[in-house]
């Protein structure tokens, strides 16, 4: 099964895969796209016979999940979706737990009701066409008074037989017993006034998936991400930020370049040049590791500024007795904006919490380093 898809966002960003609801296209995610693509490489796909995807029939939710996984060229990624898109995302998280690092289910369910009504809807669409569902879907997708005409118009891009096949796939979908096996950190978004997947469905997901969080969007129905994009997008961004490291998803070359730039800014070009000149075949992989992991993924995280990271680093080096590294990071602390008085205060603090002998050695190292800096002019 081949699914039409589109990728937006920075080439080096971590990958986020997003699926639509039944009867809509990948454009249903347009309200979230500007905020998400600031950092994320966003892959949106169309369901079979929806938008640009070719028509198909006789498939299951498992088949859809496998087709989505086939679109992904990254070893690790985040995945989410609205309604059936959320069900596909959860199924993918079960099928590829080693790859899915974060899960977002919007107005979705572990089981969308009894099979009978889905088979009846499939028969109606085969008889009267998917556009015949427009008035009913409008009342389920949005609360009274909201104009979601641009989404209802997407029904014109849906193949009748493929829509019916999606209904039959949903009739056979039941993930309730598999919820405890989902390992990815999960966010469950619910529309407070959703008649299609009421809050009880969201609570089933939240209590069934270990550690899952619930965000209920007030004054929103089944397409809460469309009707209330601001709180929905904020919840998504917060979840992704909390569950995905700042440097995750970068290409190795980009992470190495960013780490080397930070390393030079903190330690000085001369020191880094000497370290690079000393690299051997035996140490090359280790140097690559610390450049990407320590100097990019850790030092470039937004949670602390460089002054604070220098304070933490000085303290840790004293506590562990790594005096051979301390001189280098005394210089780094000055580069990061600490004054000599502030460095002294940090070392005084370590005397209380790391021990006087350790602080005594640290003061000796720091004093020699500062004297060397003075001699260098």
Coordinates of C-alpha atoms in Angstrom, one line a residue:
X1 CA 0.0 0.0 0.0
X2 CA 1.4 3.4 -1.0
X3 CA 0.3 6.6 0.8
X4 CA 0.7 10.1 -0.6
X5 CA 2.7 12.2 1.8
X6 CA 4.4 15.5 2.2
X7 CA 7.4 16.6 4.3
X8 CA 7.8 20.2 5.7
X9 CA 10.3 21.7 8.1
X10 CA 14.1 21.9 8.6
X11 CA 16.1 19.1 6.9
X12 CA 18.0 18.4 10.1
X13 CA 15.0 18.5 12.5
X14 CA 13.6 15.5 14.3
X15 CA 10.8 13.7 12.4
X16 CA 7.2 14.0 13.4
X17 CA 4.7 11.9 11.5
X18 CA 1.0 13.1 11.5
X19 CA -2.1 11.3 10.2
X20 CA -5.5 12.8 9.4
X21 CA -9.0 11.8 10.5
X22 CA -11.3 9.8 8.3
X23 CA -12.8 12.0 5.5
X24 CA -10.0 14.6 5.7
X25 CA -6.7 15.0 4.0
X26 CA -3.2 15.9 5.3
X27 CA -4.3 19.6 5.1
X28 CA -6.3 19.1 8.3
X29 CA -2.9 19.7 10.1
X30 CA -2.5 23.2 8.5
X31 CA -3.3 25.0 11.8
X32 CA -0.4 23.3 13.6
X33 CA 2.1 23.4 10.7
X34 CA 3.8 26.8 11.2
X35 CA 4.5 26.2 14.9
X36 CA 5.6 22.6 14.4
X37 CA 7.9 23.2 11.5
X38 CA 9.9 25.7 13.4
X39 CA 11.9 22.8 14.8
X40 CA 10.3 19.6 13.5
X41 CA 10.5 17.9 10.1
X42 CA 6.8 17.1 9.7
X43 CA 5.6 14.2 7.5
X44 CA 1.9 14.3 6.8
X45 CA 0.2 11.5 4.9
X46 CA -3.2 10.9 3.3
X47 CA -5.3 7.8 4.0
X48 CA -6.1 5.5 1.1
X49 CA -8.3 7.2 -1.5
X50 CA -8.0 10.5 0.4
X51 CA -6.3 13.5 -1.1
X52 CA -3.4 12.3 -3.2
X53 CA -3.3 8.6 -2.0
X54 CA -4.4 6.0 -4.5
X55 CA -7.7 4.2 -3.9
X56 CA -7.5 0.9 -2.0
X57 CA -9.7 -1.6 -0.2
X58 CA -9.5 -4.7 1.9
X59 CA -7.0 -3.4 4.5
X60 CA -6.8 -3.3 8.3
X61 CA -5.4 -0.7 10.7
X62 CA -2.3 -2.9 11.0
X63 CA -1.9 -2.6 7.2
X64 CA -2.2 1.2 7.5
X65 CA 0.4 1.4 10.3
X66 CA 2.9 -0.7 8.3
X67 CA 2.3 1.5 5.3
X68 CA 3.1 4.6 7.4
X69 CA 6.2 3.0 8.9
X70 CA 7.3 2.4 5.3
X71 CA 7.3 6.1 4.7
X72 CA 9.8 6.8 7.5
X73 CA 13.5 7.0 6.8
X74 CA 14.6 7.8 10.3
X75 CA 15.6 5.3 13.0
X76 CA 13.6 7.3 15.6
X77 CA 10.6 9.5 15.3
X78 CA 7.5 10.9 17.0
X79 CA 4.1 10.0 15.6
X80 CA 0.6 11.3 16.1
X81 CA -2.8 11.6 14.5
X82 CA -6.4 12.7 14.7
X83 CA -9.1 10.0 15.2
X84 CA -8.2 7.1 12.9
X85 CA -4.8 8.8 12.4
X86 CA -4.3 8.5 16.2
X87 CA -5.3 4.8 16.0
X88 CA -2.7 4.3 13.2
X89 CA -0.1 6.1 15.3
X90 CA -0.8 3.9 18.4
X91 CA -0.6 0.8 16.2
X92 CA 2.7 1.9 14.8
X93 CA 4.0 2.5 18.3
X94 CA 3.1 -1.1 19.2
X95 CA 4.6 -2.5 16.0
X96 CA 7.9 -0.5 16.2
X97 CA 8.5 0.3 19.9
X98 CA 12.2 0.7 19.3
X99 CA 11.6 3.5 16.8
X100 CA 8.6 5.5 18.1
X101 CA 9.9 7.9 20.8
X102 CA 6.7 9.9 21.3
X103 CA 3.0 9.4 20.7
X104 CA 0.2 11.9 20.2
X105 CA -3.5 10.7 19.9
X106 CA -6.0 13.5 19.2
X107 CA -9.7 12.7 19.6
X108 CA -8.9 9.0 19.1
X109 CA -9.8 5.7 20.7
X110 CA -8.7 2.2 21.5
X111 CA -12.0 1.0 19.9
X112 CA -14.4 3.2 18.0
X113 CA -17.6 1.6 19.1
X114 CA -19.3 -1.6 17.9
X115 CA -18.6 -2.9 14.4
X116 CA -22.2 -2.7 13.2
X117 CA -22.5 1.1 12.7
X118 CA -19.2 1.2 10.8
X119 CA -20.4 -1.5 8.4
X120 CA -23.7 0.4 8.0
X121 CA -21.8 3.6 7.2
X122 CA -19.7 1.8 4.6
X123 CA -22.9 0.5 3.0
X124 CA -24.3 4.1 2.9
X125 CA -21.2 5.5 1.3
X126 CA -21.2 2.8 -1.3
X127 CA -24.8 3.5 -2.0
X128 CA -25.0 7.4 -1.8
X129 CA -21.4 8.6 -1.8
X130 CA -19.3 10.1 0.9
X131 CA -20.6 13.6 0.3
X132 CA -24.0 12.4 1.7
X133 CA -22.3 12.3 5.1
X134 CA -21.5 16.0 5.0
X135 CA -24.2 17.3 7.3
X136 CA -23.8 14.5 9.9
X137 CA -20.0 14.9 9.9
X138 CA -20.2 18.7 10.3
X139 CA -22.3 18.2 13.5
X140 CA -19.8 15.7 14.9
X141 CA -16.6 17.4 13.9
X142 CA -17.4 20.9 15.3
X143 CA -19.7 22.4 17.9
X144 CA -22.6 24.6 16.9
X145 CA -21.7 27.9 15.4
X146 CA -18.2 27.0 14.2
X147 CA -17.6 27.3 10.5
X148 CA -15.4 24.4 9.4
X149 CA -16.4 24.5 5.8
X150 CA -12.8 24.3 4.5
X151 CA -12.6 20.9 6.2
X152 CA -16.0 19.6 5.1
X153 CA -14.9 20.5 1.6
X154 CA -12.2 17.8 1.9
X155 CA -14.9 15.2 1.4
X156 CA -14.7 16.1 -2.3
X157 CA -11.2 14.6 -2.4
X158 CA -12.3 11.2 -1.0
X159 CA -12.9 8.1 -3.0
X160 CA -16.2 6.4 -1.9
X161 CA -14.9 2.8 -1.9
X162 CA -11.7 3.7 0.0
X163 CA -13.8 5.6 2.6
X164 CA -16.0 2.5 3.0
X165 CA -12.9 0.3 3.3
X166 CA -11.6 2.6 6.1
X167 CA -14.9 2.1 7.9
X168 CA -14.5 -1.6 7.7
X169 CA -11.0 -1.4 9.0
X170 CA -12.3 0.6 12.0
X171 CA -15.0 -2.0 12.5
X172 CA -12.2 -4.6 13.1
X173 CA -10.0 -2.3 15.2
X174 CA -9.6 -3.0 19.0
X175 CA -6.4 -2.0 20.7
X176 CA -7.6 -2.1 24.3
X177 CA -5.6 -5.2 25.4
X178 CA -2.5 -3.7 23.7
X179 CA -2.5 -0.4 25.5
X180 CA -0.2 -1.5 28.4
X181 CA 2.4 -2.6 25.9
X182 CA 2.8 0.9 24.4
X183 CA 6.2 2.2 25.5
X184 CA 6.3 5.6 24.0
X185 CA 5.4 8.6 26.2
X186 CA 1.9 9.4 25.1
X187 CA -0.3 12.6 25.0
X188 CA -4.0 12.1 24.7
X189 CA -5.9 15.2 23.4
X190 CA -9.7 15.1 23.8
X191 CA -12.4 17.5 22.7
X192 CA -14.6 18.2 25.8
X193 CA -17.7 18.2 23.6
X194 CA -16.7 15.4 21.2
X195 CA -19.7 13.0 20.5
X196 CA -17.6 10.7 18.2
X197 CA -14.9 9.8 20.8
X198 CA -16.2 11.1 24.1
X199 CA -14.0 11.8 27.1
X200 CA -14.5 8.2 28.3
X201 CA -12.5 7.1 25.2
X202 CA -9.7 9.4 26.1
X203 CA -9.7 8.2 29.7
X204 CA -9.4 4.6 28.5
X205 CA -6.3 5.5 26.6
X206 CA -4.9 7.6 29.4
X207 CA -5.3 4.9 32.0
X208 CA -4.3 2.1 29.7
X209 CA -1.1 3.5 28.3
X210 CA 1.6 3.6 31.0
X211 CA 2.4 7.2 32.0
X212 CA 0.0 8.8 29.4
X213 CA -1.1 12.4 29.9
X214 CA -4.5 13.8 29.1
X215 CA -5.2 17.3 27.7
X216 CA -8.9 18.1 27.4
X217 CA -9.7 21.0 25.1
X218 CA -12.9 22.9 26.2
X219 CA -15.5 24.1 23.7
X220 CA -14.2 21.7 21.0
X221 CA -15.7 18.6 19.3
X222 CA -14.1 15.8 17.3
X223 CA -11.7 17.9 15.3
X224 CA -10.4 19.8 18.3
X225 CA -7.1 20.6 16.7
X226 CA -8.9 22.5 14.0
X227 CA -11.6 24.2 16.1
X228 CA -9.2 25.1 19.0
X229 CA -5.8 25.2 17.4
X230 CA -4.0 27.4 20.0
X231 CA -4.4 25.2 23.1
X232 CA -4.1 22.0 21.0
X233 CA -0.9 23.1 19.4
X234 CA 0.5 24.3 22.8
X235 CA -0.2 20.9 24.3
X236 CA 1.5 19.1 21.4
X237 CA 4.6 21.3 21.5
X238 CA 4.9 20.9 25.3
X239 CA 4.7 17.1 25.0
X240 CA 7.2 17.0 22.3
X241 CA 9.6 19.3 24.2
X242 CA 9.2 17.2 27.3
X243 CA 9.8 13.8 25.6
X244 CA 12.3 14.6 22.9
X245 CA 15.9 15.8 23.6
X246 CA 16.8 19.2 22.0
X247 CA 19.4 17.7 19.7
X248 CA 17.5 14.5 18.8
X249 CA 16.8 13.8 15.2
X250 CA 19.7 15.8 13.8
X251 CA 21.8 14.2 11.1
X252 CA 25.1 13.1 12.6
X253 CA 27.0 15.5 10.4
X254 CA 24.9 18.4 11.5
X255 CA 25.1 17.5 15.2
X256 CA 28.9 17.1 14.9
X257 CA 29.2 20.6 13.3
X258 CA 27.0 22.2 15.9
X259 CA 28.9 20.5 18.7
X260 CA 32.3 21.5 17.3
X261 CA 31.1 25.1 17.1
X262 CA 30.0 25.1 20.7
X263 CA 33.2 23.4 21.8
X264 CA 35.3 26.1 20.2
X265 CA 33.2 28.9 21.7
X266 CA 33.4 27.4 25.2
X267 CA 37.0 26.0 25.3
X268 CA 38.7 28.2 22.7
X269 CA 39.9 27.4 19.2
X270 CA 43.5 26.8 20.3
X271 CA 42.5 24.1 22.8
X272 CA 40.2 22.4 20.3
X273 CA 42.9 22.5 17.6
X274 CA 45.3 20.8 19.9
X275 CA 42.8 18.1 20.9
X276 CA 41.9 17.5 17.2
X277 CA 45.6 17.2 16.3
X278 CA 46.0 14.5 18.9
X279 CA 43.2 12.3 17.6
X280 CA 44.2 8.8 16.6
X281 CA 42.3 6.0 15.1
X282 CA 41.9 4.6 18.6
X283 CA 40.4 7.8 20.0
X284 CA 38.5 9.1 17.0
X285 CA 35.1 7.5 17.8
X286 CA 35.3 8.8 21.4
X287 CA 36.1 12.3 20.2
X288 CA 33.1 12.1 17.8
X289 CA 30.9 10.9 20.7
X290 CA 31.7 13.8 23.0
X291 CA 31.4 16.4 20.2
X292 CA 27.9 15.3 19.2
X293 CA 26.6 14.2 22.6
X294 CA 28.2 16.4 25.2
X295 CA 28.9 19.6 23.2
X296 CA 25.7 19.6 21.0
X297 CA 22.9 17.5 22.7
X298 CA 23.8 18.7 26.2
X299 CA 25.6 22.0 26.0
X300 CA 23.2 23.3 23.3
X301 CA 20.0 22.4 25.2
X302 CA 17.8 25.5 25.9
X303 CA 17.1 24.8 29.5
X304 CA 20.2 26.4 31.0
X305 CA 22.4 29.2 29.7
X306 CA 26.2 28.6 29.4
X307 CA 27.0 30.4 32.7
X308 CA 24.7 28.0 34.6
X309 CA 26.2 25.0 32.7
X310 CA 29.7 26.2 33.7
X311 CA 28.7 26.4 37.4
X312 CA 27.3 22.9 37.2
X313 CA 30.4 21.6 35.4
X314 CA 32.9 23.1 37.8
X315 CA 31.0 21.7 40.8
X316 CA 30.8 18.2 39.2
X317 CA 34.5 18.2 38.4
X318 CA 35.4 19.1 42.0
X319 CA 33.0 16.6 43.4
X320 CA 34.5 13.8 41.3
X321 CA 38.1 14.9 41.8
X322 CA 38.7 15.5 38.0
X323 CA 41.3 18.1 38.5
X324 CA 42.9 17.4 35.1
X325 CA 39.7 18.7 33.5
X326 CA 39.1 21.6 36.0
X327 CA 41.8 23.9 34.5
X328 CA 40.2 23.6 31.1
X329 CA 36.7 24.5 32.5
X330 CA 38.0 27.4 34.6
X331 CA 39.0 28.9 31.3
X332 CA 35.7 27.9 29.8
X333 CA 33.8 29.5 32.7
X334 CA 35.5 32.9 32.0
X335 CA 34.5 32.5 28.3
X336 CA 31.0 31.8 29.4
X337 CA 30.7 35.0 31.4
X338 CA 31.6 34.1 34.9
X339 CA 33.9 36.5 36.8
X340 CA 36.8 35.4 38.9
X341 CA 34.9 36.3 42.0
X342 CA 32.0 34.0 40.8
X343 CA 34.4 31.2 40.2
X344 CA 35.8 31.6 43.7
X345 CA 32.3 31.5 45.1
X346 CA 31.5 28.3 43.3
X347 CA 34.7 26.7 44.7
X348 CA 33.8 27.9 48.2
X349 CA 30.4 26.3 47.8
X350 CA 32.1 23.0 46.9
X351 CA 34.1 23.1 50.1
X352 CA 30.8 22.6 52.0
X353 CA 29.1 20.1 49.7
X354 CA 32.1 18.3 48.1
X355 CA 34.6 18.4 50.9
X356 CA 37.5 20.7 52.0
X357 CA 40.3 18.5 50.5
X358 CA 38.6 18.5 47.1
X359 CA 38.0 22.3 47.3
X360 CA 41.6 22.8 48.4
X361 CA 42.9 21.0 45.3
X362 CA 40.4 22.9 43.1
X363 CA 41.6 26.3 44.5
X364 CA 45.2 25.4 43.7
X365 CA 44.3 24.4 40.1
X366 CA 42.1 27.4 39.6
X367 CA 44.8 29.8 40.9
X368 CA 47.4 28.4 38.6
X369 CA 45.1 28.6 35.7
X370 CA 44.2 32.2 36.4
X371 CA 47.9 33.0 36.8
X372 CA 48.6 31.4 33.4
X373 CA 45.9 33.4 31.8
X374 CA 47.4 36.6 33.3
X375 CA 50.8 35.6 32.0
X376 CA 49.3 35.0 28.5
X377 CA 48.0 38.6 28.6

